Short mmCIF file of C-alpha atoms and ligand atoms in Angstrom, two decimals:
data_model
loop_
_atom_site.label_atom_id
_atom_site.label_comp_id
_atom_site.label_asym_id
_atom_site.label_seq_id
_atom_site.Cartn_x
_atom_site.Cartn_y
_atom_site.Cartn_z
CA MET A 7 0.00 0.00 0.00
CA ASP A 8 1.23 3.47 -0.82
CA LEU A 9 1.05 5.26 2.53
CA GLN A 10 1.98 8.62 1.10
CA GLY A 11 -1.17 8.63 -1.01
CA GLN A 12 0.49 10.59 -3.81
CA ASN A 13 -0.59 8.55 -6.78
CA GLY A 14 2.05 5.92 -6.22
CA LEU A 15 4.96 8.25 -5.64
CA VAL A 16 6.65 5.95 -3.15
CA SER A 17 5.93 2.77 -5.05
CA THR A 18 7.64 4.16 -8.16
CA TYR A 19 10.95 3.19 -6.61
CA ARG A 20 9.82 0.03 -4.89
CA GLN A 21 9.13 -2.26 -7.81
CA SER A 22 11.97 -3.96 -9.66
CA TRP A 23 10.44 -3.38 -13.09
CA ARG A 24 10.23 0.33 -12.34
CA ASN A 25 13.56 1.00 -10.65
CA ARG A 26 16.00 -0.42 -13.21
CA GLY A 27 16.00 -3.75 -11.39
CA LEU A 28 16.32 -7.09 -13.12
CA ALA A 29 12.69 -7.13 -14.22
CA GLY A 30 13.09 -3.67 -15.80
CA VAL A 31 16.25 -4.71 -17.62
CA LEU A 32 14.46 -7.80 -18.97
CA VAL A 33 11.49 -5.74 -20.22
CA SER A 34 13.94 -3.37 -21.90
CA ALA A 35 15.85 -6.26 -23.51
CA LEU A 36 12.56 -7.63 -24.85
CA LEU A 37 11.58 -4.26 -26.33
CA VAL A 38 15.01 -3.69 -27.90
CA THR A 39 14.96 -7.18 -29.44
CA PHE A 40 11.50 -6.55 -30.86
CA TYR A 41 12.61 -3.29 -32.48
CA LEU A 42 15.79 -4.83 -33.89
CA VAL A 43 13.76 -7.62 -35.52
CA LEU A 44 11.16 -5.10 -36.75
CA TYR A 45 13.69 -2.85 -38.46
CA PHE A 46 16.23 -5.44 -39.56
CA GLU A 47 14.06 -8.46 -40.36
CA ASP A 48 15.29 -8.52 -43.96
CA LYS A 49 18.87 -8.98 -42.78
CA LEU A 50 17.87 -11.46 -40.09
CA GLU A 51 16.17 -13.60 -42.72
CA LYS A 52 19.56 -14.32 -44.29
CA VAL A 53 20.64 -15.92 -41.01
CA ILE A 54 17.52 -17.68 -39.68
CA HIS A 55 15.75 -18.20 -43.05
CA MET A 56 12.43 -16.91 -41.81
CA ARG A 57 10.70 -13.56 -41.22
CA PRO A 58 9.11 -13.99 -37.79
CA LEU A 59 7.10 -10.76 -37.65
CA THR A 60 6.01 -10.78 -41.29
CA ASP A 61 5.01 -14.44 -41.09
CA PHE A 62 3.01 -13.85 -37.93
CA ALA A 63 1.39 -10.70 -39.37
CA THR A 64 0.23 -12.45 -42.54
CA SER A 65 -0.99 -15.46 -40.54
CA VAL A 66 -3.40 -13.19 -38.65
CA GLY A 67 -4.62 -11.39 -41.78
CA LEU A 68 -2.46 -8.25 -41.65
CA ARG A 69 -0.70 -7.09 -44.81
CA ASN A 70 2.81 -6.83 -43.37
CA ARG A 71 4.78 -6.47 -40.13
CA TRP A 72 4.21 -2.71 -39.98
CA TYR A 73 0.48 -3.22 -39.53
CA LEU A 74 1.24 -5.76 -36.82
CA TYR A 75 3.40 -3.11 -35.17
CA GLY A 76 0.58 -0.56 -35.52
CA LEU A 77 -1.88 -2.97 -33.92
CA LEU A 78 0.44 -3.79 -31.00
CA TYR A 79 1.09 -0.06 -30.58
CA CYS A 80 -2.65 0.59 -30.20
CA VAL A 81 -3.13 -2.31 -27.77
CA LEU A 82 -0.24 -1.16 -25.55
CA MET A 83 -1.56 2.38 -25.63
CA ILE A 84 -5.11 1.36 -24.70
CA VAL A 85 -3.95 -0.90 -21.83
CA GLY A 86 -1.36 1.66 -20.68
CA GLY A 87 -3.92 4.45 -20.95
CA ALA A 88 -6.43 2.54 -18.80
CA LEU A 89 -3.79 1.87 -16.13
CA TYR A 90 -2.68 5.51 -16.24
CA LEU A 91 -6.26 6.72 -15.75
CA ARG A 92 -6.73 4.31 -12.86
CA LYS A 93 -3.94 6.20 -11.06
CA HIS A 94 -4.30 9.71 -12.44
CA GLY A 95 -7.79 9.82 -13.92
CA ASN A 96 -9.12 12.11 -11.18
CA SER A 97 -8.28 15.08 -13.38
CA ARG A 98 -10.31 16.22 -16.37
CA TYR A 99 -7.13 17.28 -18.16
CA ASN A 100 -5.71 13.77 -17.92
CA GLN A 101 -8.99 12.14 -18.96
CA LEU A 102 -9.30 14.28 -22.08
CA ARG A 103 -5.63 14.01 -22.98
CA ILE A 104 -5.44 10.23 -22.77
CA ALA A 105 -8.78 9.80 -24.57
CA THR A 106 -7.48 12.04 -27.38
CA ASN A 107 -4.14 10.20 -27.52
CA VAL A 108 -5.81 6.83 -27.92
CA THR A 109 -8.48 8.03 -30.36
CA VAL A 110 -5.96 9.78 -32.63
CA GLN A 111 -3.66 6.77 -32.68
CA VAL A 112 -6.35 4.17 -33.28
CA LEU A 113 -8.18 6.20 -35.95
CA PHE A 114 -5.36 7.99 -37.74
CA GLY A 115 -2.30 5.96 -36.80
CA PHE A 116 -3.78 2.54 -37.53
CA LEU A 117 -7.31 2.25 -38.94
CA LEU A 118 -7.18 4.92 -41.67
CA PRO A 119 -3.80 3.79 -43.12
CA PHE A 120 -5.01 0.18 -42.93
CA ILE A 121 -8.42 0.72 -44.51
CA MET A 122 -7.60 3.14 -47.33
CA PRO A 123 -5.35 0.73 -49.28
CA LEU A 124 -8.22 -1.83 -49.16
CA PHE A 125 -10.08 0.58 -51.46
CA ASN A 126 -6.98 1.27 -53.57
CA GLY A 127 -6.41 4.53 -51.71
CA PRO A 128 -3.07 5.86 -50.46
CA GLU A 129 -1.66 5.01 -47.02
CA LEU A 130 -1.83 8.39 -45.29
CA TYR A 131 -0.77 9.36 -41.77
CA VAL A 132 -2.64 12.56 -40.99
CA SER A 133 -1.35 12.94 -37.42
CA TYR A 134 2.33 13.13 -38.38
CA PHE A 135 4.05 16.19 -39.78
CA TRP A 136 7.49 17.11 -41.08
CA PRO A 137 10.15 17.12 -39.61
CA LEU A 138 9.04 14.12 -37.53
CA LYS A 139 7.74 12.41 -40.66
CA TYR A 140 10.82 13.54 -42.53
CA ASP A 141 10.02 11.84 -45.85
CA TYR A 142 6.84 13.91 -46.30
CA PHE A 143 8.99 16.76 -47.62
CA TYR A 144 11.02 14.64 -50.04
CA PRO A 145 9.97 15.71 -53.56
CA HIS A 146 9.29 12.15 -54.74
CA THR A 147 6.99 11.56 -51.76
CA LEU A 148 5.14 14.84 -52.31
CA GLN A 149 4.72 13.96 -55.99
CA ASP A 150 3.16 10.61 -55.12
CA LEU A 151 0.75 12.02 -52.53
CA PRO A 152 -2.75 13.15 -53.54
CA LEU A 153 -2.68 16.92 -54.07
CA TYR A 154 -5.02 17.61 -51.15
CA PHE A 155 -2.79 15.65 -48.79
CA ALA A 156 0.45 17.18 -50.12
CA ALA A 157 -1.07 20.63 -49.42
CA TYR A 158 -2.24 19.45 -45.98
CA THR A 159 1.15 18.13 -44.98
CA VAL A 160 3.08 21.22 -46.19
CA LEU A 161 0.68 23.72 -44.64
CA GLY A 162 0.24 21.60 -41.53
CA SER A 163 3.99 21.33 -40.97
CA LEU A 164 4.96 24.92 -41.74
CA LEU A 165 1.88 26.85 -40.58
CA LEU A 166 -0.58 24.91 -38.45
CA ALA A 167 1.97 23.23 -36.17
CA PRO A 168 4.02 26.35 -35.30
CA ILE A 169 0.93 28.59 -34.95
CA MET A 170 -0.61 26.10 -32.55
CA ALA A 171 2.72 25.90 -30.69
CA TYR A 172 2.74 29.69 -30.33
CA PHE A 173 -0.69 29.69 -28.66
CA PHE A 174 -0.63 26.39 -26.76
CA GLY A 175 3.04 25.42 -26.51
CA LYS A 176 4.20 22.15 -27.98
CA ARG A 177 1.81 20.31 -25.69
CA TRP A 178 -0.94 20.40 -28.35
CA TYR A 179 1.22 18.03 -30.40
CA CYS A 180 3.65 16.26 -28.03
CA SER A 181 1.08 15.44 -25.36
CA TRP A 182 -2.19 15.24 -27.32
CA VAL A 183 -1.61 14.19 -30.94
CA CYS A 184 1.79 12.61 -31.57
CA GLY A 185 1.90 8.80 -31.46
CA CYS A 186 5.40 8.76 -29.89
CA GLY A 187 4.31 11.05 -27.06
CA ALA A 188 1.05 9.15 -26.64
CA LEU A 189 2.87 5.84 -26.17
CA ALA A 190 5.21 7.50 -23.66
CA ASN A 191 2.26 8.89 -21.69
CA THR A 192 0.37 5.59 -21.55
CA PHE A 193 2.49 2.47 -21.88
CA GLY A 194 5.60 4.38 -20.80
CA ASP A 195 4.07 6.17 -17.80
CA PRO A 196 5.26 3.69 -15.13
CA TRP A 197 8.86 4.72 -15.93
CA ARG A 198 8.42 8.52 -16.12
CA HIS A 199 10.36 9.11 -12.87
CA LEU A 200 13.50 7.54 -14.43
CA THR A 201 14.15 10.54 -16.70
CA SER A 202 17.45 12.03 -15.58
CA LYS A 203 17.38 15.46 -13.95
CA SER A 204 21.17 15.79 -13.98
CA THR A 205 23.02 18.73 -15.46
CA ARG A 206 24.88 16.37 -17.77
CA ALA A 207 21.61 15.03 -19.20
CA TRP A 208 20.36 18.58 -19.72
CA ARG A 209 23.57 19.58 -21.53
CA PHE A 210 23.38 16.48 -23.73
CA GLU A 211 19.75 17.21 -24.59
CA LYS A 212 20.51 20.77 -25.70
CA TRP A 213 23.13 19.57 -28.18
CA SER A 214 21.55 16.38 -29.40
CA ILE A 215 18.08 17.68 -30.17
CA TYR A 216 19.27 20.66 -32.21
CA LEU A 217 21.84 18.48 -33.96
CA VAL A 218 19.05 16.20 -35.20
CA LEU A 219 17.00 19.24 -36.22
CA GLY A 220 20.00 20.50 -38.22
CA LEU A 221 20.43 17.06 -39.79
CA VAL A 222 16.83 16.84 -40.92
CA LEU A 223 17.04 20.31 -42.45
CA LEU A 224 20.25 19.39 -44.26
CA THR A 225 18.89 16.03 -45.45
CA THR A 226 15.63 17.57 -46.68
CA ALA A 227 17.48 20.37 -48.50
CA LEU A 228 19.98 18.02 -50.17
CA VAL A 229 17.30 15.49 -51.17
CA GLY A 230 15.37 18.41 -52.71
CA MET A 231 18.50 19.51 -54.56
CA ASP A 232 19.06 15.96 -55.74
CA PHE A 233 15.56 15.96 -57.22
CA LEU A 234 16.58 18.94 -59.38
CA VAL A 235 20.16 18.08 -60.36
CA GLY A 236 20.73 14.45 -59.30
CA ALA A 237 20.26 13.04 -62.80
CA GLN A 238 23.24 15.06 -64.07
CA HIS A 239 25.43 14.27 -61.04
CA PRO A 240 25.36 10.52 -60.32
CA THR A 241 27.93 10.67 -57.50
CA PHE A 242 25.98 13.43 -55.73
CA HIS A 243 22.79 11.43 -56.25
CA ARG A 244 24.32 8.28 -54.77
CA LEU A 245 25.75 10.10 -51.74
CA VAL A 246 22.56 12.02 -51.01
CA ALA A 247 19.66 9.84 -52.08
CA GLY A 248 21.02 6.39 -53.00
CA GLU A 249 18.31 3.83 -52.28
CA HIS A 250 20.49 0.77 -51.62
CA TRP A 251 21.81 0.18 -48.14
CA ASP A 252 25.42 -0.17 -49.41
CA ASP A 253 25.22 3.35 -50.90
CA TRP A 254 25.27 4.66 -47.31
CA SER A 255 23.53 7.78 -48.62
CA LEU A 256 22.58 10.66 -46.32
CA LYS A 257 18.90 9.82 -46.82
CA TYR A 258 19.48 6.17 -45.93
CA LEU A 259 21.64 7.01 -42.92
CA TYR A 260 19.11 9.51 -41.54
CA GLY A 261 16.35 6.91 -41.81
CA LEU A 262 18.53 4.23 -40.21
CA VAL A 263 20.08 6.23 -37.37
CA VAL A 264 17.29 8.67 -36.51
CA GLY A 265 14.15 6.97 -37.85
CA ALA A 266 14.95 3.43 -36.69
CA ILE A 267 17.66 3.36 -34.01
CA LEU A 268 17.02 6.59 -32.09
CA ALA A 269 13.22 6.68 -32.43
CA GLY A 270 12.57 2.95 -32.06
CA VAL A 271 15.38 0.89 -30.55
CA VAL A 272 16.65 3.57 -28.13
CA GLY A 273 13.57 5.78 -27.87
CA THR A 274 11.11 3.06 -26.91
CA GLY A 275 13.32 0.06 -26.16
CA LEU A 276 14.98 1.87 -23.26
CA TYR A 277 11.80 3.13 -21.55
CA PRO A 278 12.52 0.99 -18.44
CA ILE A 279 16.10 2.26 -18.20
CA LEU A 280 16.07 5.93 -19.25
CA GLY A 281 12.41 6.89 -18.92
CA PRO A 282 9.72 7.19 -21.60
CA ARG A 283 10.72 10.44 -23.28
CA VAL A 284 14.28 9.63 -24.39
CA TRP A 285 13.36 10.20 -28.02
CA CYS A 286 11.17 13.26 -27.44
CA ARG A 287 13.67 14.90 -25.12
CA ASN A 288 16.93 14.21 -26.92
CA PHE A 289 16.34 13.50 -30.58
CA CYS A 290 12.90 14.42 -31.95
CA PRO A 291 13.27 17.23 -34.53
CA MET A 292 9.56 18.07 -34.25
CA ALA A 293 9.94 18.61 -30.51
CA ALA A 294 12.98 20.82 -31.17
CA PHE A 295 11.12 22.88 -33.77
CA LEU A 296 7.95 23.34 -31.69
CA GLY A 297 10.01 24.00 -28.56
CA LEU A 298 11.82 26.88 -30.28
CA VAL A 299 8.50 28.40 -31.37
CA GLY A 300 7.06 27.85 -27.89
CA LYS A 301 9.85 29.91 -26.33
CA PHE A 302 8.27 32.98 -27.92
CA GLY A 303 4.70 31.85 -27.38
CA ARG A 304 2.12 31.99 -24.61
CA PHE A 305 2.42 28.64 -22.90
CA ARG A 306 4.13 28.53 -19.54
CA ILE A 307 3.83 26.97 -16.13
CA ARG A 308 2.68 29.49 -13.58
CA VAL A 309 3.88 29.23 -10.02
CA LYS A 310 1.79 30.53 -7.12
CA PRO A 311 4.19 32.48 -4.92
CA GLY A 312 5.04 31.36 -1.40
CA MET A 313 3.23 28.01 -1.62
CA CYS A 314 5.93 25.45 -2.41
CA ILE A 315 6.96 23.09 0.36
CA SER A 316 9.86 21.65 -1.65
CA CYS A 317 8.55 18.09 -1.60
CA GLY A 318 9.98 17.45 -5.09
CA ASN A 319 6.99 15.50 -6.45
CA CYS A 320 6.88 17.74 -9.53
CA SER A 321 10.52 17.15 -10.46
CA THR A 322 10.25 13.42 -9.77
CA TYR A 323 7.28 13.08 -12.09
CA CYS A 324 8.57 15.34 -14.87
CA GLU A 325 9.14 13.03 -17.80
CA MET A 326 11.30 15.64 -19.53
CA GLY A 327 13.81 15.92 -16.70
CA ILE A 328 12.91 19.52 -15.86
CA ASP A 329 13.77 20.60 -12.33
CA VAL A 330 10.33 22.08 -11.71
CA ARG A 331 10.89 22.33 -7.98
CA SER A 332 13.73 24.85 -8.37
CA TYR A 333 11.36 27.21 -10.23
CA ALA A 334 8.62 26.69 -7.66
CA GLN A 335 11.00 27.34 -4.77
CA SER A 336 11.97 30.64 -6.43
CA ASP A 337 8.32 31.62 -7.10
CA GLN A 338 9.25 31.73 -10.75
CA SER A 339 6.74 31.04 -13.56
CA PHE A 340 8.61 29.50 -16.47
CA THR A 341 8.70 28.46 -20.10
CA ARG A 342 11.02 25.64 -21.08
CA ALA A 343 11.51 24.53 -24.67
CA SER A 344 11.57 20.91 -23.60
CA CYS A 345 8.29 20.98 -21.61
CA VAL A 346 5.68 18.84 -23.34
CA GLY A 347 2.84 20.17 -21.18
CA CYS A 348 1.83 16.75 -19.87
CA GLY A 349 0.58 18.49 -16.74
CA MET A 350 1.87 15.85 -14.34
CA CYS A 351 3.91 18.31 -12.28
CA ALA A 352 0.72 20.24 -11.51
CA HIS A 353 -1.27 17.04 -11.01
CA VAL A 354 1.01 15.57 -8.34
CA CYS A 355 1.72 18.81 -6.48
CA PRO A 356 0.12 18.49 -3.02
CA ARG A 357 -0.19 22.27 -2.64
CA GLY A 358 -1.67 23.21 -6.02
CA VAL A 359 1.34 25.43 -6.70
CA LEU A 360 1.57 24.88 -10.44
CA LYS A 361 -0.80 25.73 -13.26
CA LEU A 362 -0.41 25.24 -17.02
CA SER A 363 -1.37 28.47 -18.74
CA ASN A 364 -1.89 29.79 -22.28
CA ALA A 365 -3.08 33.24 -21.23
CA PRO A 366 -1.21 36.27 -22.62
CA ARG A 367 1.81 37.08 -20.53
CA GLY A 368 1.27 39.40 -17.58
CA GLN A 369 3.86 41.70 -16.17
CA ALA A 370 4.87 39.18 -13.50
CA ASP A 371 5.66 36.53 -16.09
CA LYS A 372 7.78 38.89 -18.17
CA LYS A 373 10.28 39.20 -15.37
CA ARG A 374 11.96 35.85 -15.82
CA GLN A 375 15.40 35.08 -14.54
CA GLY A 376 17.79 32.37 -15.64
CA LEU A 377 17.99 29.69 -12.98
CA THR A 378 20.95 27.43 -12.49
CA VAL A 379 20.04 23.83 -13.16
CA VAL A 380 20.15 21.94 -9.91
CA ASP A 381 21.97 18.63 -10.07
CA PHE A 382 20.27 16.03 -7.88
S1 SF4 B 2 7.37 20.62 -16.57
FE1 SF4 B 2 5.40 19.66 -15.97
S2 SF4 B 2 4.10 19.82 -17.81
FE2 SF4 B 2 6.24 20.17 -18.48
S3 SF4 B 2 6.98 18.14 -19.11
FE3 SF4 B 2 7.55 18.38 -16.95
S4 SF4 B 2 5.85 17.45 -15.80
FE4 SF4 B 2 5.10 17.78 -17.89
S1 SF4 B 3 5.77 22.83 -6.62
FE1 SF4 B 3 4.43 21.42 -5.47
S2 SF4 B 3 5.19 19.37 -6.05
FE2 SF4 B 3 6.81 20.82 -6.62
S3 SF4 B 3 8.19 20.85 -4.86
FE3 SF4 B 3 6.73 22.54 -4.56
S4 SF4 B 3 5.06 21.69 -3.32
FE4 SF4 B 3 6.24 19.93 -4.13
#
């Protein structure tokens, strides 16, 4: 029994599968193995002469292993979402957020892309935008998309997403719509306290996330250039957009390193070791882009002055490794580019100190000071 009565705050460190104990390491190993097979099944087939995920997917009537992955993703999110709401469902914000997460993923992340090809339609993912769905801005992809969807994805990525981030912070996407964030907030929730709050982790995050954003910009620009001049420059074409794995093209490497290893193997496989937002915090170019916009926008976490008792619940539960307590102790409302607006810091605060706000900035909020990151 959790005697503290803070939504399982004490028990977070008591269970082996949640405190990097043996059970947690085994769950992580299982997830990593699954992702390695998912991404590299073609290579594995040369060794074991079978395609385990593809064979299983087709045996249950799914077209390929990616639909099997989509189905498992939805199941984990629904089960994880129900367990999350059992602990934290006493808040309307959490109820609406998790219901939206699951609905968006089931409808737009699985059912729509599965059903449309049955009627000879295209496989479209309406809840993903560039630069997260990096190939949506490759000219060949845009050419193959229906015109209405090409317009939607360009305008959605360059206008809708940043405008929404200005008014609501990146929470509208990272905590309500995005499939990666939705899995982290449901299936990954039991490990949220494992996100590092150390200064070293914060320094790493600042470099890594903007490095990936730079890489996606470079890759998109060079693939676009290749579309225009690649036919006359075969070496440039091979280095930038070569389709075979042994070309080691920039496009192939970005997909392999960022799209498969960082987003899948590391980003989800290591939930039980590094917490559920490893990808979002350190590598997601969409999070970097929306976080930059959000710095100039309205969203912030308001702190009620003189109320904090320094219990640290908010920092413990912050899945992005933000030291919320240090702001609360200093009576300092704040905006952080990495904050995904999950609302858990406010939810677990026993004194009601914190409030997520989109209201235009008042005079008090304008006076922000840089706080040293506390290493604990
Ligand atoms: S600061 Fe609060 S709202 Fe932002 S990511 Fe951390 S817990 Fe979620
Ligand atoms: S803001 Fe609330 S949860 Fe965070 S340290 Fe202060 S009292 Fe505790």
